[in-house]
CSV table of C-alpha atoms and ligand atoms in Angstrom, one decimal:
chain,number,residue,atom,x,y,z
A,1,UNK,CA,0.0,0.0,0.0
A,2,UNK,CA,1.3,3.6,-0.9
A,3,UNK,CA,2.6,5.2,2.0
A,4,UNK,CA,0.8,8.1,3.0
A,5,UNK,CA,2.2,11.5,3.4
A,6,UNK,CA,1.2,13.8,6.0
A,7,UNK,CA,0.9,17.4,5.2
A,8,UNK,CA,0.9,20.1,7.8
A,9,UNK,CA,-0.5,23.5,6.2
A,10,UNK,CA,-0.9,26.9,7.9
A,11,UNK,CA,-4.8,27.7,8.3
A,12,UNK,CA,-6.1,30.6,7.2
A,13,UNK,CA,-5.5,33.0,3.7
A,14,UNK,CA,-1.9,31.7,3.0
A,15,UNK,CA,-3.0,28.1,3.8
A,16,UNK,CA,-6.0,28.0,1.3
A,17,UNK,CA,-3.9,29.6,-1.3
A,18,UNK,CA,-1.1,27.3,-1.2
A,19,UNK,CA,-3.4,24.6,-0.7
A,20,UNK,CA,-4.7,25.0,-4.2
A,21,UNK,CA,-0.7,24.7,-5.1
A,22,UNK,CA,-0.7,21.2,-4.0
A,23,UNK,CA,-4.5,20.9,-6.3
A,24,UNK,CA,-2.3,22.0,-8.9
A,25,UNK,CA,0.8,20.3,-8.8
A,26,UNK,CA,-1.7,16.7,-8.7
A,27,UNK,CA,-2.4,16.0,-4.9
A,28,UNK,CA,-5.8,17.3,-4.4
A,29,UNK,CA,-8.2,16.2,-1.4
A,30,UNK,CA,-11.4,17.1,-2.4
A,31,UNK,CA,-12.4,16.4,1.4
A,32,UNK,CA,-10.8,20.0,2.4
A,33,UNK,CA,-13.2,22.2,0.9
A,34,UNK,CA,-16.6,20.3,2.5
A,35,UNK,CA,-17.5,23.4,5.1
A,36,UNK,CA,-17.1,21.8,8.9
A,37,UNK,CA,-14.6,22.0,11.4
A,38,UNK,CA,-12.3,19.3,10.7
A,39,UNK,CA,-9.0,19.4,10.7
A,40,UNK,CA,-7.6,16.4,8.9
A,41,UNK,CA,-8.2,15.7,5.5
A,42,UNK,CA,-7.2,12.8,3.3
A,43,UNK,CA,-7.1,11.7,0.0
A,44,UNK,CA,-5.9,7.7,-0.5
A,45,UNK,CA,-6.0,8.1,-4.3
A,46,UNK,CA,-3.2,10.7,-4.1
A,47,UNK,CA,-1.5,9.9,-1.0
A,48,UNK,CA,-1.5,12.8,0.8
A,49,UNK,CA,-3.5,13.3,4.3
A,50,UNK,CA,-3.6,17.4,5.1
A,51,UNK,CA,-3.8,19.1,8.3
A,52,UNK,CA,-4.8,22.7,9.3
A,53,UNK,CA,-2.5,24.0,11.8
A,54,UNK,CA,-1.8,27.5,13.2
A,55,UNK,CA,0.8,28.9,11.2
A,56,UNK,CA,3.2,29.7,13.9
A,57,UNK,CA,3.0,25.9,15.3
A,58,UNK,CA,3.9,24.0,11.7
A,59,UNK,CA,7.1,23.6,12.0
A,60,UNK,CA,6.9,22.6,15.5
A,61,UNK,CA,4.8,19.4,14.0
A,62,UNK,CA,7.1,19.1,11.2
A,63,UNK,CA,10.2,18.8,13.3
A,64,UNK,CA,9.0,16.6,16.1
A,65,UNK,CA,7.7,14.5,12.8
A,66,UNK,CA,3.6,14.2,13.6
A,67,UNK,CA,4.0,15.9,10.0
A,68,UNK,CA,6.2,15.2,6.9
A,69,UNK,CA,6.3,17.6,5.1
A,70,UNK,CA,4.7,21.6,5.8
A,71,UNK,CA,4.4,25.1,4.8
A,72,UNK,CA,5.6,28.0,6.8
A,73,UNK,CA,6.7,31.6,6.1
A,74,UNK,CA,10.2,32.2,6.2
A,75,UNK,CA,9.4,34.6,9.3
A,76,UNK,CA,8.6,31.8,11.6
A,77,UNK,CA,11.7,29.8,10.1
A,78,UNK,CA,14.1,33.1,10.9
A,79,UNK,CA,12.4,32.8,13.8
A,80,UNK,CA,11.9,29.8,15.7
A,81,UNK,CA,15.0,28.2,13.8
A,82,UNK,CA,13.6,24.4,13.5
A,83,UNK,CA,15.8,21.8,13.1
A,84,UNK,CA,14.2,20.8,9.7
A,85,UNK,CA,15.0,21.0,5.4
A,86,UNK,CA,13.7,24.1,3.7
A,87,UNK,CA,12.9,22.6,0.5
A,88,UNK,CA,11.1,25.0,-1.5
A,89,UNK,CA,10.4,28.6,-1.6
A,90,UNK,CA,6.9,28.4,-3.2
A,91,UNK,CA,6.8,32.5,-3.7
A,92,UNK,CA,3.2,33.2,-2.4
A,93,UNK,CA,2.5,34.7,0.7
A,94,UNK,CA,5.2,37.4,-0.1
A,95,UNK,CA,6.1,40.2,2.4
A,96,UNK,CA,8.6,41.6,4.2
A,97,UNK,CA,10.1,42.2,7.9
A,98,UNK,CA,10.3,45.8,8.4
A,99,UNK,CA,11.5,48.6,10.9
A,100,UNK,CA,8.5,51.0,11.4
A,101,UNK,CA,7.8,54.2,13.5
A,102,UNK,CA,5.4,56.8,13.6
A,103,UNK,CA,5.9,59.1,11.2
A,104,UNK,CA,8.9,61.8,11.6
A,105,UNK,CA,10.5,59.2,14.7
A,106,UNK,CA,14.4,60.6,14.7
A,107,UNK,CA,16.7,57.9,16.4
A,108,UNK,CA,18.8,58.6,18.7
A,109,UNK,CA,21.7,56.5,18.9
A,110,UNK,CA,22.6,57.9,22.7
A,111,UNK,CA,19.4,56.3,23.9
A,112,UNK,CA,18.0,52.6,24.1
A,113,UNK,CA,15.6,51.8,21.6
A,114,UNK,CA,12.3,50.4,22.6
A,115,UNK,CA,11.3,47.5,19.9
A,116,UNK,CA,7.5,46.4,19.8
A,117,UNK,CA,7.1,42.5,17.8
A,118,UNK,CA,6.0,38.8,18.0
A,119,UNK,CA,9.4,38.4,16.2
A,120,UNK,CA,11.7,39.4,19.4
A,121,UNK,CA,15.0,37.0,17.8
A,122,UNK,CA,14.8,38.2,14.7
A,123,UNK,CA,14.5,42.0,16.1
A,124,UNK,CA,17.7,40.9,18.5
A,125,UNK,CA,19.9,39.6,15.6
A,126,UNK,CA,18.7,42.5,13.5
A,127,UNK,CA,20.2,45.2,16.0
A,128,UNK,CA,22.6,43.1,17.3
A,129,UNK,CA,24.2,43.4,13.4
A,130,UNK,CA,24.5,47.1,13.9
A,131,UNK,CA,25.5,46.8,17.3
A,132,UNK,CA,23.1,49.0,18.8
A,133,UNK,CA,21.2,48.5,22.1
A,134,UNK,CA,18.1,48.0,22.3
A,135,UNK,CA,15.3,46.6,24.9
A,136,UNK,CA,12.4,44.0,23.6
A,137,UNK,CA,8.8,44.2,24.4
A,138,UNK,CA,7.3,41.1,22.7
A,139,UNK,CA,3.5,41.4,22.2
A,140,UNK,CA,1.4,38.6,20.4
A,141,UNK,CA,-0.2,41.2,18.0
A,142,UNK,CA,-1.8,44.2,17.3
A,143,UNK,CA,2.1,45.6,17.6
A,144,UNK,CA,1.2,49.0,15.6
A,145,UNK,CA,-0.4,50.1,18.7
A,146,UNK,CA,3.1,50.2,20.6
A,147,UNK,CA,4.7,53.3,19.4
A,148,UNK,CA,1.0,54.9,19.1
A,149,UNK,CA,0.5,54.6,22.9
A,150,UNK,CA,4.3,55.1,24.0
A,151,UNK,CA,4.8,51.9,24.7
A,152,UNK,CA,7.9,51.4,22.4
A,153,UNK,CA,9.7,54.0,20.0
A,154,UNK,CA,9.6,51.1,16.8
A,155,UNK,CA,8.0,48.1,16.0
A,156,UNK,CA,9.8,44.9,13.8
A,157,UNK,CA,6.8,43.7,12.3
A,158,UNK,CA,5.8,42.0,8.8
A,159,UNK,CA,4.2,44.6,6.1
A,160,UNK,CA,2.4,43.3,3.3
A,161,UNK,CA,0.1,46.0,1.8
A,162,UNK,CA,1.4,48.8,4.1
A,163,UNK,CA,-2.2,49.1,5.0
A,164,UNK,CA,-1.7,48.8,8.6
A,165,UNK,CA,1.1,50.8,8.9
A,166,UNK,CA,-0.8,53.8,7.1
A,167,UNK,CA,-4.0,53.1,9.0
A,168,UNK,CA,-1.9,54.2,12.0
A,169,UNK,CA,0.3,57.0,10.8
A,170,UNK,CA,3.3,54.9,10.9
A,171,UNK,CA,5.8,54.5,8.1
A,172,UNK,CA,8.6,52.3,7.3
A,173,UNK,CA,12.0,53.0,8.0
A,174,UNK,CA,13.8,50.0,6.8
A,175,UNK,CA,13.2,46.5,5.4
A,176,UNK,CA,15.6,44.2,5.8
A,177,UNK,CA,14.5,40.5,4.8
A,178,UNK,CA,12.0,39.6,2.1
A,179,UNK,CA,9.4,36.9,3.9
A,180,UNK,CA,7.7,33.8,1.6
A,181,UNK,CA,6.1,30.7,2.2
A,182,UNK,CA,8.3,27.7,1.9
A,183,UNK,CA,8.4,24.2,2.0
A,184,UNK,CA,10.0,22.0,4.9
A,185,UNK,CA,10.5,18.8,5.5
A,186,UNK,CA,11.2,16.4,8.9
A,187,UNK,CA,14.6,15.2,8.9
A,188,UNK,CA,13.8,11.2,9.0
A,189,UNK,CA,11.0,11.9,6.9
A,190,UNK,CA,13.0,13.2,4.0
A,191,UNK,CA,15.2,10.0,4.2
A,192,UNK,CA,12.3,7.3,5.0
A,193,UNK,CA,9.5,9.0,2.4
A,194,UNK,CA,12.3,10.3,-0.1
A,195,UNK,CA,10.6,9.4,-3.3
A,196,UNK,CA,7.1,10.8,-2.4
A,197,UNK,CA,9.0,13.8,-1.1
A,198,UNK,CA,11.5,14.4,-4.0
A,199,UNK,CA,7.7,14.0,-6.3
A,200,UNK,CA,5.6,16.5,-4.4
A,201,UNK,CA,8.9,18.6,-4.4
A,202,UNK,CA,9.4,18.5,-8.1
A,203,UNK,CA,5.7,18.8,-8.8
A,204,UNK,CA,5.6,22.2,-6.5
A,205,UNK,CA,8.2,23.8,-8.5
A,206,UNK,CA,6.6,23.4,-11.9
A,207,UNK,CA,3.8,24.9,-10.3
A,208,UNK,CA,6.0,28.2,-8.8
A,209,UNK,CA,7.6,28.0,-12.2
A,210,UNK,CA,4.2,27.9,-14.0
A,211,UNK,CA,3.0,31.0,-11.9
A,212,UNK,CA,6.3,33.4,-12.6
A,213,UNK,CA,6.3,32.5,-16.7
A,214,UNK,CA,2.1,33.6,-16.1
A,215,UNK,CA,3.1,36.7,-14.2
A,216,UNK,CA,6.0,38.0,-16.2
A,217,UNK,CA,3.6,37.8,-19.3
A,218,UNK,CA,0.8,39.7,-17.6
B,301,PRP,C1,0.1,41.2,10.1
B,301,PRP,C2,1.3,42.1,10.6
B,301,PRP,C3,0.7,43.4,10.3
B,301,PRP,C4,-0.1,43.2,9.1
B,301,PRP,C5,0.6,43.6,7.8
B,301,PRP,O1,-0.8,41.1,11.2
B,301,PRP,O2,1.6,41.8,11.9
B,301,PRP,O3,0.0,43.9,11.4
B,301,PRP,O4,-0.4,41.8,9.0
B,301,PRP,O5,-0.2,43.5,6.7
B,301,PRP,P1,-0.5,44.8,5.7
B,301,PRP,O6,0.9,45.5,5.4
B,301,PRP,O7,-1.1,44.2,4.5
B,301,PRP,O8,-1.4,45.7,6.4
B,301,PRP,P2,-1.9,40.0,11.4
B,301,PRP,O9,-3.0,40.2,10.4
B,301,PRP,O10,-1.2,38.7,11.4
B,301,PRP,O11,-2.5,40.4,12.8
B,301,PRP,P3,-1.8,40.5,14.3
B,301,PRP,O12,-0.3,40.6,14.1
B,301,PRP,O13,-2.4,41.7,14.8
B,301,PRP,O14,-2.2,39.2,15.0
């Protein structure tokens, strides 16, 4: 019996999008898009069994195994740092990790800075590259309200659309790493499922090839 391969994908916007990657590229469930609260999902025909998963807890399922294979932005991976293969970049769900402060913020560089984010490591290696002090308050979102309320002088946050930002008068004063979705992959995983990996692998990058050539023509 084909081995089954069990996919761990971020739930939400970004999750629905690149499920329809994996439609695609040949492994469709048509069990995911039934309207109920599941969250496992599998197709025997294709192989694949998918699960819904918060994005900020898929690679934690990926590393410890309970999933093969996942996809998770390149935010969390900078991040959390799993101990896992990043296998694809599948160019969706592109963003990027920002400095931003109210409008008109001058730094001073004879003071601490006070840093707002969910993303307190990658804020700490950020400034610990330019060797300049600063002093972490991690929140778990809604981080543009820091600087609005005093709380902190800057926020390290992910911008998108620069909607939020604008929504609340701040403005971005650096960006400083470009944030996709990506593929990873357990560690004994990729050795024990190699072949079903290596497919869904090669299968995914036709598709993120696919979508460029479409976009470069538009
Ligand atoms: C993310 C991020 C920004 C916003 C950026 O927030 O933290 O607030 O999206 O997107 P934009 O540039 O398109 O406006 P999220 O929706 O995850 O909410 P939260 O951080 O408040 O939980």
């Amino acid at each position: 019996m084909k081995q089954m391969l069990n996919i761990a994908l971020p739930k939400g916007r970004l999750g629905e999008k690149v499920y329809r990657m994996f439609e695609e590229a040949g492994y469709d469930c048509p069990a995911i898009k039934e309207k109920n609260r599941k969250l496992v999902f599998e197709n025997p025909d294709t192989g694949v069994r998918f699960f819904w998963v918060k994005p900020v807890d898929v690679a934690i399922y990926v590393e410890r195994g309970a999933a093969d294979i996942g996809v998770v932005g390149k935010d969390i991976i900078m991040e959390t740092e799993p101990n896992v293969y990043e296998l694809l970049d599948l160019q969706t769900g592109n963003c990027n990790m920002a400095v931003a402060a109210p409008q008109g913020f001058r730094d001073s560089q004879s003071r601490t800075l006070r840093v707002a984010t969910k993303f307190s490591n990658i804020a700490r290696a950020h400034y610990a590259s330019m060797d300049r002090d600063i002093d972490i308050i991690h929140l778990n979102g809604s981080i543009e309200l820091a600087p609005i309320l005093g709380l902190s002088d800057v926020i390290v946050d992910i911008v998108e659309t620069g909607n939020t930002l604008r929504a609340n008068k701040l403005e971005v004063m650096e960006f400083f790493a470009p944030i996709s979705a990506r593929l990873i992959s357990n560690k004994a995983s990729f050795k024990f499922l190699h072949d079903e990996i290596e497919a869904i692998t090669d299968a995914l990058e036709i598709e993120v090839r696919k979508k460029a050539e479409a976009e470069a023509e538009r």
